XYZ file of C-alpha atoms in Angstrom:
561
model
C 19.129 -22.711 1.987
C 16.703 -25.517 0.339
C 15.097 -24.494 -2.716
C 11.060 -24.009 -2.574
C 9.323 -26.449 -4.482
C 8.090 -25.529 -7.991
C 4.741 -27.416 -6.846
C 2.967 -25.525 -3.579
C 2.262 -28.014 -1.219
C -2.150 -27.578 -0.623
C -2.500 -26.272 2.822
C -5.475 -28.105 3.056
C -3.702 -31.152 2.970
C -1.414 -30.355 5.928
C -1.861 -31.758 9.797
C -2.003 -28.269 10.871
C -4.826 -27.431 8.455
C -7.120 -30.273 10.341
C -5.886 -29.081 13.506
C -6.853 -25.545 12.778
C -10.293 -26.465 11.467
C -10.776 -28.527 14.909
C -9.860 -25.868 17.028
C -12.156 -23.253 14.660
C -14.954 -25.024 16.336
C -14.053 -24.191 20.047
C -14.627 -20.443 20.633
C -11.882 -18.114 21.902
C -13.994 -16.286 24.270
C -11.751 -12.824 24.941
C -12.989 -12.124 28.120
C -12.808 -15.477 29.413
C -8.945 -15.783 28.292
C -7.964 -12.659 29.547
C -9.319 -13.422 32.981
C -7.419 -16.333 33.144
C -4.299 -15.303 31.849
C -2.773 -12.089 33.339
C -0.058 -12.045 31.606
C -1.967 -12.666 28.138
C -0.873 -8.846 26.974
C 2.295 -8.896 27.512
C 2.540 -12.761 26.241
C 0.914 -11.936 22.836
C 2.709 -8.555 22.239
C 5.814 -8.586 20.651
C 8.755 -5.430 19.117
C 9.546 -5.385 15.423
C 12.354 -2.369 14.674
C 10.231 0.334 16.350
C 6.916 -1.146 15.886
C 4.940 -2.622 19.176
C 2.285 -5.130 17.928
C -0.335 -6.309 20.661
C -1.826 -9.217 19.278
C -3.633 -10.345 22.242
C -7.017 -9.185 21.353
C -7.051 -11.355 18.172
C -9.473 -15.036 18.538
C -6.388 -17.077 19.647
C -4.566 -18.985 22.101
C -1.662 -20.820 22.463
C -2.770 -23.688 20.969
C -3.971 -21.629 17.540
C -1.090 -19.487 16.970
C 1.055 -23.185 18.108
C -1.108 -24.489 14.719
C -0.703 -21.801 12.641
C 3.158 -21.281 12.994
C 3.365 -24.898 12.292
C 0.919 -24.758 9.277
C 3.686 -21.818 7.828
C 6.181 -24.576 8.518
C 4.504 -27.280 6.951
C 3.473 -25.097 3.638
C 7.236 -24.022 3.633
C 7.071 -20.157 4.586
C 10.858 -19.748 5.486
C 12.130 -21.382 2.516
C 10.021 -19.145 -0.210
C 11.042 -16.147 1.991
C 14.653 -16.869 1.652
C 14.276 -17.383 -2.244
C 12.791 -14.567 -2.230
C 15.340 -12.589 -0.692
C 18.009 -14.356 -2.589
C 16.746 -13.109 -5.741
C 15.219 -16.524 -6.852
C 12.420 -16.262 -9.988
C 9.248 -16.448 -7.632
C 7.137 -14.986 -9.646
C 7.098 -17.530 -11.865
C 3.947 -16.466 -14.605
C 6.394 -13.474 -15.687
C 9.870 -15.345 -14.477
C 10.858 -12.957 -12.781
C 13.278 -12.231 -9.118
C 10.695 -10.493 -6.636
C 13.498 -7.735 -5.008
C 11.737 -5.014 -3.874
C 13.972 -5.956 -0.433
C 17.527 -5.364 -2.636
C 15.713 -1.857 -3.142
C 16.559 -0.923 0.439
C 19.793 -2.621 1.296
C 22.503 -1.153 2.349
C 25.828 -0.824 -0.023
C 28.041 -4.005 0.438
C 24.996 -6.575 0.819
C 25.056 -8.983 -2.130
C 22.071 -9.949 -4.140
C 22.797 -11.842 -7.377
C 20.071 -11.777 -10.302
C 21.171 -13.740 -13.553
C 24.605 -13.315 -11.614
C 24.893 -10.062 -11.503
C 24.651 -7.939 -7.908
C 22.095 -5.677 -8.107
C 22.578 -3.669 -5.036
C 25.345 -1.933 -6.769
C 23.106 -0.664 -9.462
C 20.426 0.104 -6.583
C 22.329 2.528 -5.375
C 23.807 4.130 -8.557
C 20.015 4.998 -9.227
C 19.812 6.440 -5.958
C 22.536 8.483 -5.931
C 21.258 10.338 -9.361
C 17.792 10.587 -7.957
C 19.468 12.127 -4.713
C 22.027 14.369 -6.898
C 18.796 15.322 -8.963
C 16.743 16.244 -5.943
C 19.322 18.339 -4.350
C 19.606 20.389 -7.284
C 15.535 20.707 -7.073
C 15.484 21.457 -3.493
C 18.713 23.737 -3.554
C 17.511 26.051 -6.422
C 19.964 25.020 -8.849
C 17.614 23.866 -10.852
C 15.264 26.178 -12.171
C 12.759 26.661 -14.626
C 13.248 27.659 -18.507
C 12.596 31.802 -17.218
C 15.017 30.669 -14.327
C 12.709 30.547 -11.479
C 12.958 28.209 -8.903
C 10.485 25.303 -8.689
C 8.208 25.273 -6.326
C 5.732 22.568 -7.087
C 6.441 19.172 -8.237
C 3.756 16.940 -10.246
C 3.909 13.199 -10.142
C 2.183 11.709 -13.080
C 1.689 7.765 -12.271
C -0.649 5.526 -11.767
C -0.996 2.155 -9.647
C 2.115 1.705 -8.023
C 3.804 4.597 -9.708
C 1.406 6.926 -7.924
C -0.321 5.408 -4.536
C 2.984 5.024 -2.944
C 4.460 8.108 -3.476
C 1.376 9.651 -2.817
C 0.734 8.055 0.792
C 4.624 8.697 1.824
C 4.130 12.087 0.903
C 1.152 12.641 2.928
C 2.375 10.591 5.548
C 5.628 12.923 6.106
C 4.168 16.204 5.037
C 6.005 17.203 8.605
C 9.457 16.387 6.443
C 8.806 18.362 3.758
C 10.640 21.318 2.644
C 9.243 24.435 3.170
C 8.748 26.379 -0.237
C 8.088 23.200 -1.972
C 4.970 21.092 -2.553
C 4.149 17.973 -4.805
C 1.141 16.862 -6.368
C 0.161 13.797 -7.896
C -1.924 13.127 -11.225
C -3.189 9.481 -11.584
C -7.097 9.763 -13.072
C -7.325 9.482 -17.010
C -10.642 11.533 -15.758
C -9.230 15.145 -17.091
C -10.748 16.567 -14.129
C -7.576 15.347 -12.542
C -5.039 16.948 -14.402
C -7.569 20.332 -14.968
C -7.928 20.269 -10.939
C -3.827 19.708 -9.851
C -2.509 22.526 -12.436
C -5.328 24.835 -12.014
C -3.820 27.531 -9.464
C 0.012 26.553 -10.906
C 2.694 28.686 -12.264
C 4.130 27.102 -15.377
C 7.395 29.078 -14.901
C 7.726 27.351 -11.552
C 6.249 23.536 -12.212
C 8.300 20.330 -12.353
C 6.566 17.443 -13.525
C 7.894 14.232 -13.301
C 6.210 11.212 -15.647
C 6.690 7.688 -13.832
C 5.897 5.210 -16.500
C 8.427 1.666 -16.746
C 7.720 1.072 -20.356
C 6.285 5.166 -21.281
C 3.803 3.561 -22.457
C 0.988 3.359 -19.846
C -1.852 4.360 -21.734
C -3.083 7.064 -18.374
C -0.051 7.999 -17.504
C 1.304 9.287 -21.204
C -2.300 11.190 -21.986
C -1.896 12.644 -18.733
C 1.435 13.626 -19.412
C 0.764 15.041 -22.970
C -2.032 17.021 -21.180
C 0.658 18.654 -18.590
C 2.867 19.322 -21.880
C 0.307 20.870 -23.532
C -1.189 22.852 -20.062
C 3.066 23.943 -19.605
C 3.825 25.123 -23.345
C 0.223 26.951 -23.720
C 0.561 29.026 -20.377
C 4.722 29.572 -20.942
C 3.495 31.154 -24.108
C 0.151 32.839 -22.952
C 2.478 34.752 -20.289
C 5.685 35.603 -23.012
C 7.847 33.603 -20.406
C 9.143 31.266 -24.272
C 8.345 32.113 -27.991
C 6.261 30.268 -30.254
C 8.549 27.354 -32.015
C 9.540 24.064 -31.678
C 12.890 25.264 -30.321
C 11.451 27.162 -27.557
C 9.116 24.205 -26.827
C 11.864 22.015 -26.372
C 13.977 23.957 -24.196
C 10.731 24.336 -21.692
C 10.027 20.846 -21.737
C 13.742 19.481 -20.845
C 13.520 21.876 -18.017
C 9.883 20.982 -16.640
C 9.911 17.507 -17.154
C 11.672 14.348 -15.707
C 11.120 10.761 -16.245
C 10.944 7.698 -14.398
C 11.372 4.998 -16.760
C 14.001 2.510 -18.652
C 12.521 3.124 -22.548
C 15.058 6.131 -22.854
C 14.204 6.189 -26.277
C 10.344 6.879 -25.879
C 11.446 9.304 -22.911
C 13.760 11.189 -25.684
C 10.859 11.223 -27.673
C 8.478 13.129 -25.753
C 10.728 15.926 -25.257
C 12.818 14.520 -21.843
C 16.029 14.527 -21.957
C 17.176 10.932 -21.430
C 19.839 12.345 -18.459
C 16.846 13.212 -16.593
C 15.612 9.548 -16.319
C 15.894 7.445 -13.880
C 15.408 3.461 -14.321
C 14.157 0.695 -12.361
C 14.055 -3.101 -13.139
C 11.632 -5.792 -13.796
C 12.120 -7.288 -10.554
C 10.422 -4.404 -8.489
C 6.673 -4.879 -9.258
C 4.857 -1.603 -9.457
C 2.656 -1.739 -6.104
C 6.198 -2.606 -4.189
C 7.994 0.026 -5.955
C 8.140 3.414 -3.978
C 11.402 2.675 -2.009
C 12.907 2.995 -5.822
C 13.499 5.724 -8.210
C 9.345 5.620 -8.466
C 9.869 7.984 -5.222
C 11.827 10.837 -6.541
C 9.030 12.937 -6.078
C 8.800 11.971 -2.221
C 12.749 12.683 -2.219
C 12.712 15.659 -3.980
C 9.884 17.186 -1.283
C 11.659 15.368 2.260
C 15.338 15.462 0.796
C 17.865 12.675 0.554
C 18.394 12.228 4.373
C 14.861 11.514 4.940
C 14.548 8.855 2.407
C 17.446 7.007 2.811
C 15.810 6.744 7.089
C 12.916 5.725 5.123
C 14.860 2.700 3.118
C 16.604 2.058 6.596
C 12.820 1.564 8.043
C 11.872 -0.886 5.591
C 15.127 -2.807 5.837
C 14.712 -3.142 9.740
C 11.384 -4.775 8.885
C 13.019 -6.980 6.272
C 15.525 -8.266 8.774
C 13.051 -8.801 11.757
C 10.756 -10.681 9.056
C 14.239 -12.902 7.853
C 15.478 -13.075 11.316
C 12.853 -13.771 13.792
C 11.901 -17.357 14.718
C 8.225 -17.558 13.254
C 6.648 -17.613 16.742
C 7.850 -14.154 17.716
C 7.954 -13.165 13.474
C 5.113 -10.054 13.811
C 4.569 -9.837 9.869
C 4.633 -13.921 9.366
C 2.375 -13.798 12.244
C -0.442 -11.637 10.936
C -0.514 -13.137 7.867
C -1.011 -16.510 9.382
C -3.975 -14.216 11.552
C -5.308 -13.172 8.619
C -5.434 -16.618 6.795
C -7.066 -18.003 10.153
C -9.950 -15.555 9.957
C -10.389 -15.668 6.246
C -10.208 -19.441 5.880
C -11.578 -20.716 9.268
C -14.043 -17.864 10.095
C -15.143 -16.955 6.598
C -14.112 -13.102 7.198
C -14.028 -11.204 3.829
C -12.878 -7.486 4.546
C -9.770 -6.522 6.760
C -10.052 -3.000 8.027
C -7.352 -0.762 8.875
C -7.494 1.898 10.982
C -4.499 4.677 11.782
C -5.089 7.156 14.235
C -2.617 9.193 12.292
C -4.109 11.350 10.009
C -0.828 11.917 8.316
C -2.042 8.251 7.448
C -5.021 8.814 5.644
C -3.470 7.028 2.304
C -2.153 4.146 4.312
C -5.233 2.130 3.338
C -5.954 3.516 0.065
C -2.259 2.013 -0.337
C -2.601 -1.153 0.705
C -5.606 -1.839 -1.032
C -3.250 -2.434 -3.888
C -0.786 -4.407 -2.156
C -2.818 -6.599 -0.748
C -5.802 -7.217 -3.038
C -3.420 -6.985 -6.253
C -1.056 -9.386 -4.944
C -3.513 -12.002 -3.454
C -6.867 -11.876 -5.280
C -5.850 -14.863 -7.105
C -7.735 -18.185 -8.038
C -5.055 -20.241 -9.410
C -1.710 -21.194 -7.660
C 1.439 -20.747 -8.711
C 1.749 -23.709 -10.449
C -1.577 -23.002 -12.188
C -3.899 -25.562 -10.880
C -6.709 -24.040 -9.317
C -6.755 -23.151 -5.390
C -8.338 -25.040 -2.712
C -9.075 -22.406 -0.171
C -10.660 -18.507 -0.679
C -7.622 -16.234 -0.858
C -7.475 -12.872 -0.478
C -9.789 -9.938 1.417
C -11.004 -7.076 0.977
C -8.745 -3.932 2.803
C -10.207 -0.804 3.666
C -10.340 1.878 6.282
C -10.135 5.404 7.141
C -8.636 7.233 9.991
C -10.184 7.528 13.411
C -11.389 9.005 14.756
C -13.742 9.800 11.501
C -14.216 6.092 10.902
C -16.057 5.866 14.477
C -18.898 7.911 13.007
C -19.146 6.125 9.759
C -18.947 2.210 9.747
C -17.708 1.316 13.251
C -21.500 0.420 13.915
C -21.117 -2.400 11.310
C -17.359 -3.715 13.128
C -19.328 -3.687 16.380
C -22.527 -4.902 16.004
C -23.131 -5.835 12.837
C -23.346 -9.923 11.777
C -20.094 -9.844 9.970
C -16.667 -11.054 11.168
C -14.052 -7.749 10.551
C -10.740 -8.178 11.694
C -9.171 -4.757 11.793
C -6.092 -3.157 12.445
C -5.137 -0.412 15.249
C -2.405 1.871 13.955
C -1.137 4.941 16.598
C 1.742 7.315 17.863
C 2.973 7.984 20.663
C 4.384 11.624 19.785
C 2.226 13.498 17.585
C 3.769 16.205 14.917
C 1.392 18.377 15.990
C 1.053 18.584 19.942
C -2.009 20.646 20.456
C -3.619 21.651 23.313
C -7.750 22.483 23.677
C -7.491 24.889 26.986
C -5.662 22.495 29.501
C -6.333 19.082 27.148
C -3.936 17.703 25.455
C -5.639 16.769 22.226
C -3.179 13.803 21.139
C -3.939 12.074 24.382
C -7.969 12.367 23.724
C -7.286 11.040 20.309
C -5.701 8.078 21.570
C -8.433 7.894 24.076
C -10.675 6.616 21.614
C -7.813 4.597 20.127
C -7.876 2.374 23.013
C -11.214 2.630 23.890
C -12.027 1.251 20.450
C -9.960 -2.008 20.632
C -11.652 -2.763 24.152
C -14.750 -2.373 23.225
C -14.479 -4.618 20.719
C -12.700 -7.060 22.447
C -15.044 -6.942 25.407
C -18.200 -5.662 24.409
C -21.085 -5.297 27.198
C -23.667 -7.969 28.738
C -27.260 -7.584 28.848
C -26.665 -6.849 32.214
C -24.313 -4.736 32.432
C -26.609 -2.694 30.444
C -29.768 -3.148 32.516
C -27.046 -1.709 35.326
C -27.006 1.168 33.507
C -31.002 2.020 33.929
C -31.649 0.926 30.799
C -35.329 0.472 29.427
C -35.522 -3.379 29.224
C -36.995 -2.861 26.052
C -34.397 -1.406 24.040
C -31.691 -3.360 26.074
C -31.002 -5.362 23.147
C -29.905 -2.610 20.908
C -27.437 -1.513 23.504
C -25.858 -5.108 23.665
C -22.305 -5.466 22.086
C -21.389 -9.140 21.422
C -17.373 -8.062 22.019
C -15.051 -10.715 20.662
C -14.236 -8.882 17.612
C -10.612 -9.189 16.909
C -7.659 -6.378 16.454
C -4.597 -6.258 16.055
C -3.063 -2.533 18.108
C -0.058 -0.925 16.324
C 2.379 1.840 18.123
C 5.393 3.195 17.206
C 7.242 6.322 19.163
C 6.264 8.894 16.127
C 5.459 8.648 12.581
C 9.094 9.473 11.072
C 10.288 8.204 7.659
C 11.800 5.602 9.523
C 8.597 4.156 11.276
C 6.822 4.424 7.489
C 8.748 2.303 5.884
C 8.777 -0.114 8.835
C 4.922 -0.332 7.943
C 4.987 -0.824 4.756
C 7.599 -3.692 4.668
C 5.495 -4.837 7.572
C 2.166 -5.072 5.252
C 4.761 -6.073 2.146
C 5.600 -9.290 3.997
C 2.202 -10.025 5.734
C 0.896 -9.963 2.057
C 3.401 -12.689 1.306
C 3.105 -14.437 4.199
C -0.601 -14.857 3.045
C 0.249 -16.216 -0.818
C 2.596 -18.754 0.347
C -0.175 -20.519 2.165
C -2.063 -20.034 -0.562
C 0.342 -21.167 -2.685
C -0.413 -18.394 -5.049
C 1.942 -16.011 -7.045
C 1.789 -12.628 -5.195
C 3.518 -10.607 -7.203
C 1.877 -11.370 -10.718
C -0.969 -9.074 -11.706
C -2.235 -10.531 -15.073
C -6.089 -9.211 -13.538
C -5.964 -6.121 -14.104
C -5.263 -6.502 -17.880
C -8.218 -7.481 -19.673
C -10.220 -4.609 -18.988
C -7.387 -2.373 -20.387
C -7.261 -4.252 -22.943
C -10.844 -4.205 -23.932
C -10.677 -0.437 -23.254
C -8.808 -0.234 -26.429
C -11.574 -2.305 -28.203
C -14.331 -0.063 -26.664
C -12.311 3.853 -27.500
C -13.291 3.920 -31.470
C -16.934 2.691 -30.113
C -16.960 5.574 -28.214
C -16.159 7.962 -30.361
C -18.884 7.062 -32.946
C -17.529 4.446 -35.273
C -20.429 2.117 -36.153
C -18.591 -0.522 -36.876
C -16.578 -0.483 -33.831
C -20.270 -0.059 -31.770
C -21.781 -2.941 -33.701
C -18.638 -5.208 -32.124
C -19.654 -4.610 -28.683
C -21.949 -6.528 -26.494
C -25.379 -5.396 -26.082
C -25.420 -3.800 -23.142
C -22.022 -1.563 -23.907
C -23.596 -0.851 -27.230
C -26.786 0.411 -25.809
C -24.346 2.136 -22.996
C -22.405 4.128 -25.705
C -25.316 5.227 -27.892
C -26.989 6.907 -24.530
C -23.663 8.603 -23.698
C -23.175 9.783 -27.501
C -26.897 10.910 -27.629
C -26.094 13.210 -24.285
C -22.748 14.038 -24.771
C -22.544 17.978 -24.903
C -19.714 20.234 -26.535
């Protein structure tokens, strides 16, 4: 294995960049290349694990996606990717082995970090999280009135809470029946008032996901859920007043997922009931670790290990594959062509899965956390736009919402097609099998796009000439169509490593540092700056800007109770 350069190498600079930007100027025209190529379908489509990927409806041909695998040859894609995997220090701003991959290996794979294997430890985590979640799951652990539990809380945020979140919604078919998580993120009380209201303290598990226990939302929140557990244990005369009777109630209520065993101890958790993780797993790629022992403790151990197997099938297509058949290598190159070469700005995607319906709230984070960056990783500035914005929703409520803006609107949106074949729910409306409407407008969508309708093919219709125009679709609007068999806990994880290494695929083009996220810190820290302002010190107020100042007297002069 050679070792990545510790300069990037500017894309810009590359023969394939030039060559790109030439053939940028000669339109793809969709309908025009898949008249002449019958075979374009099954040419562009290719299998990763249990994923099938039709990229033919994307603004290539052979002579783009020829460009763009060499451009992730020339920009040296394979060689980061196997640093990566070989627990190199790629994130080089916090020096640190980027390993979220090790997470999901299986025992007797060897990673070294600082020489030491870490799939080892991986799995000694695991196996207390499983051991912990059987106990959950199998009644053995109970309560401090020795009741089962029946509802477990995740308080997270970021990564320690949009992960576990979307894989819990996205195999709510896997759950146990009996048991039920929810998932506290907002600093907004609302959050935590609205996810305990209807809750039986007696029967509540919450478990507090914070590396450092020190994330400023995540320990309020948690303090609230102390407080909301010890005032209705005591309301009800399920524990006595006392500091003794508090601390018995909170080691049995409340579970931590964290390394700082001494801050856990001091909260009340008893440091056996913690489960680490390691500076190597960034937060936003961290739900295959112990960050998912709520999503284990609801599926069960079985579950989530097919769920690790899922993302390590992607891992080893994504290491494996030569880069012309590579699916995630090859949408990230797709998505650097139509950010860079056809100035798109958003990326939607779309699952017809409602299971799904977190899948892009989810990878809003991975994506725009890792690559909204302006300086590469060697810190000189970058010489392309990076990054887009993801969104999306599920269809088919997306199609009467913003689909009008994808179809005819002036703005370039790539967008991806996500869809099962098997549905976990196999309804029927009289004789119709609902599923197979669904998907209906799945496919339907992606050809319209693709194909749009003529002027006269509209006039065919007996169309007033006059409003002929509004009823023209331009077509050539590229997707990207995702199947799978069924949405198991295999098939999940093969999407998110999928997206995981798309997202990477992207940065090293870039040349930025994906898995840095120093952007999200100044605003926390002024946060700090801001609190006393906000609660009416005048010399804090007379510190801030104009504009916040003026913004904190209003609040303070309408602030009731």
């Amino acid at each position: 294995m050679s070792t990545p350069s510790s300069t990037p190498t500017d894309a810009t600079t590359t023969e394939a960049w030039g060559r790109l930007q030439q053939l940028a100027d000669r339109k793809v025209d969709l309908r025009q290349a898949f008249d002449a190529d019958p075979q374009r379908a099954e040419r562009f489509s290719h299998d990763a694990a249990d994923l099938f990927v039709d990229l033919s409806k994307n603004l290539v041909d052979d002579e783009v996606l020829a460009a763009l695998v060499d451009l992730a040859g020339q920009v040296g894609l394979t060689q980061r990717r196997d640093a990566m995997f070989a627990g190199e220090r790629i994130n080089v701003t916090e020096d640190r082995a980027v390993l979220h991959t090790a997470l999901r290996d299986p025992e007797g794979v060897r990673v070294e970090v600082g020489g030491e294997d870490v799939v080892p430890v991986v799995h000694e985590v695991l196996d207390k999280v499983y051991a912990f979640a059987e106990k959950v799951r199998s009644g053995e652990w109970v309560g401090v009135t020795g009741k089962r539990i029946t509802t477990v809380v995740n308080i997270g945020i970021g990564g320690s809470d949009l992960g576990p979140v979307m894989v819990y919604e996205a195999l709510k078919p896997y759950v146990q029946p009996g048991l039920s998580a929810r998932f506290v993120s907002n600093i907004d009380p609302t959050d935590v008032a609205e996810k305990t209201r209807d809750l039986d303290p007696e029967q509540t598990l919450f478990i507090v996901a914070s590396k450092t226990f020190t994330t400023l939302e995540t320990l309020t929140n948690a303090r609230l859920c102390r407080s909301w557990l010890l005032d209705g244990l005591r309301a009800s005369g399920a524990i006595a007043d006392g500091d003794d009777a508090a601390s018995e109630a909170i080691a049995k209520h409340f579970v931590a997922v964290s390394t700082a065993l001494d801050k856990v101890a001091d909260f009340g958790i008893d440091p056996e009931n913690a489960f680490g993780f390691w500076d190597w797993v960034g937060g936003r790629y961290s739900v295959g670790s112990a960050i998912g022992t709520s999503v284990v403790v609801a599926i069960g151990p079985e579950n989530f290990t097919a769920f690790l197997a899922g993302m390590h099938a992607m891992d080893r297509h994504f290491v494996e594959s030569d880069l012309a058949e590579n699916v995630p290598a090859l949408m990230g190159l797709l998505n650097v062509w139509y950010v860079n070469f056809h100035d798109a700005q958003t990326h939607a995607v779309l699952p017809y899965a409602q299971y799904l319906h977190r899948f892009p709230a989810y990878l809003q984070q991975m994506t725009m956390e890792s690559n909204g960056k302006s300086v590469r990783y060697d810190g000189s500035p970058v010489t392309t736009d990076t990054g887009e914005v993801f969104w999306g929703e599920p269809g088919t409520n997306g199609q009467h919402a913003f689909y009008q803006l994808i179809h005819q609107g002036t703005r370039l949106i790539p967008a991806d097609f996500i869809a099962v074949a098997t549905p976990a729910n196999p309804l029927k409306d009289g004789d119709a099998d609902v599923h197979e409407l669904f998907l209906a407008n799945f496919f339907a969508q992606t050809a319209a796009l693709a194909f749009g309708k003529t002027a006269d093919e509209v006039r065919a219709e007996g169309t007033d000439e006059a409003i002929v125009p509004a009823r023209v679709f331009s077509g050539n609007r590229p997707t990207t169509s995702i199947m799978a068999p069924a949405l198991t806990p295999s098939v999940l994880g093969q999407l998110i490593a999928l997206y995981e290494h798309i997202t990477f695929t992207q940065g090293v083009v870039w040349g930025i540092d994906s898995f840095d996220q120093w952007g999200v810190e100044l605003g926390k820290q002024l946060a700090k700056q801001v609190t006393p302002a906000v609660g009416g010190d005048e010399s804090a107020i007379a510190e801030q800007d104009a504009s916040t100042q003026s913004l904190v007297r209003w609040y303070r002069a309408h602030r009731e109770g």
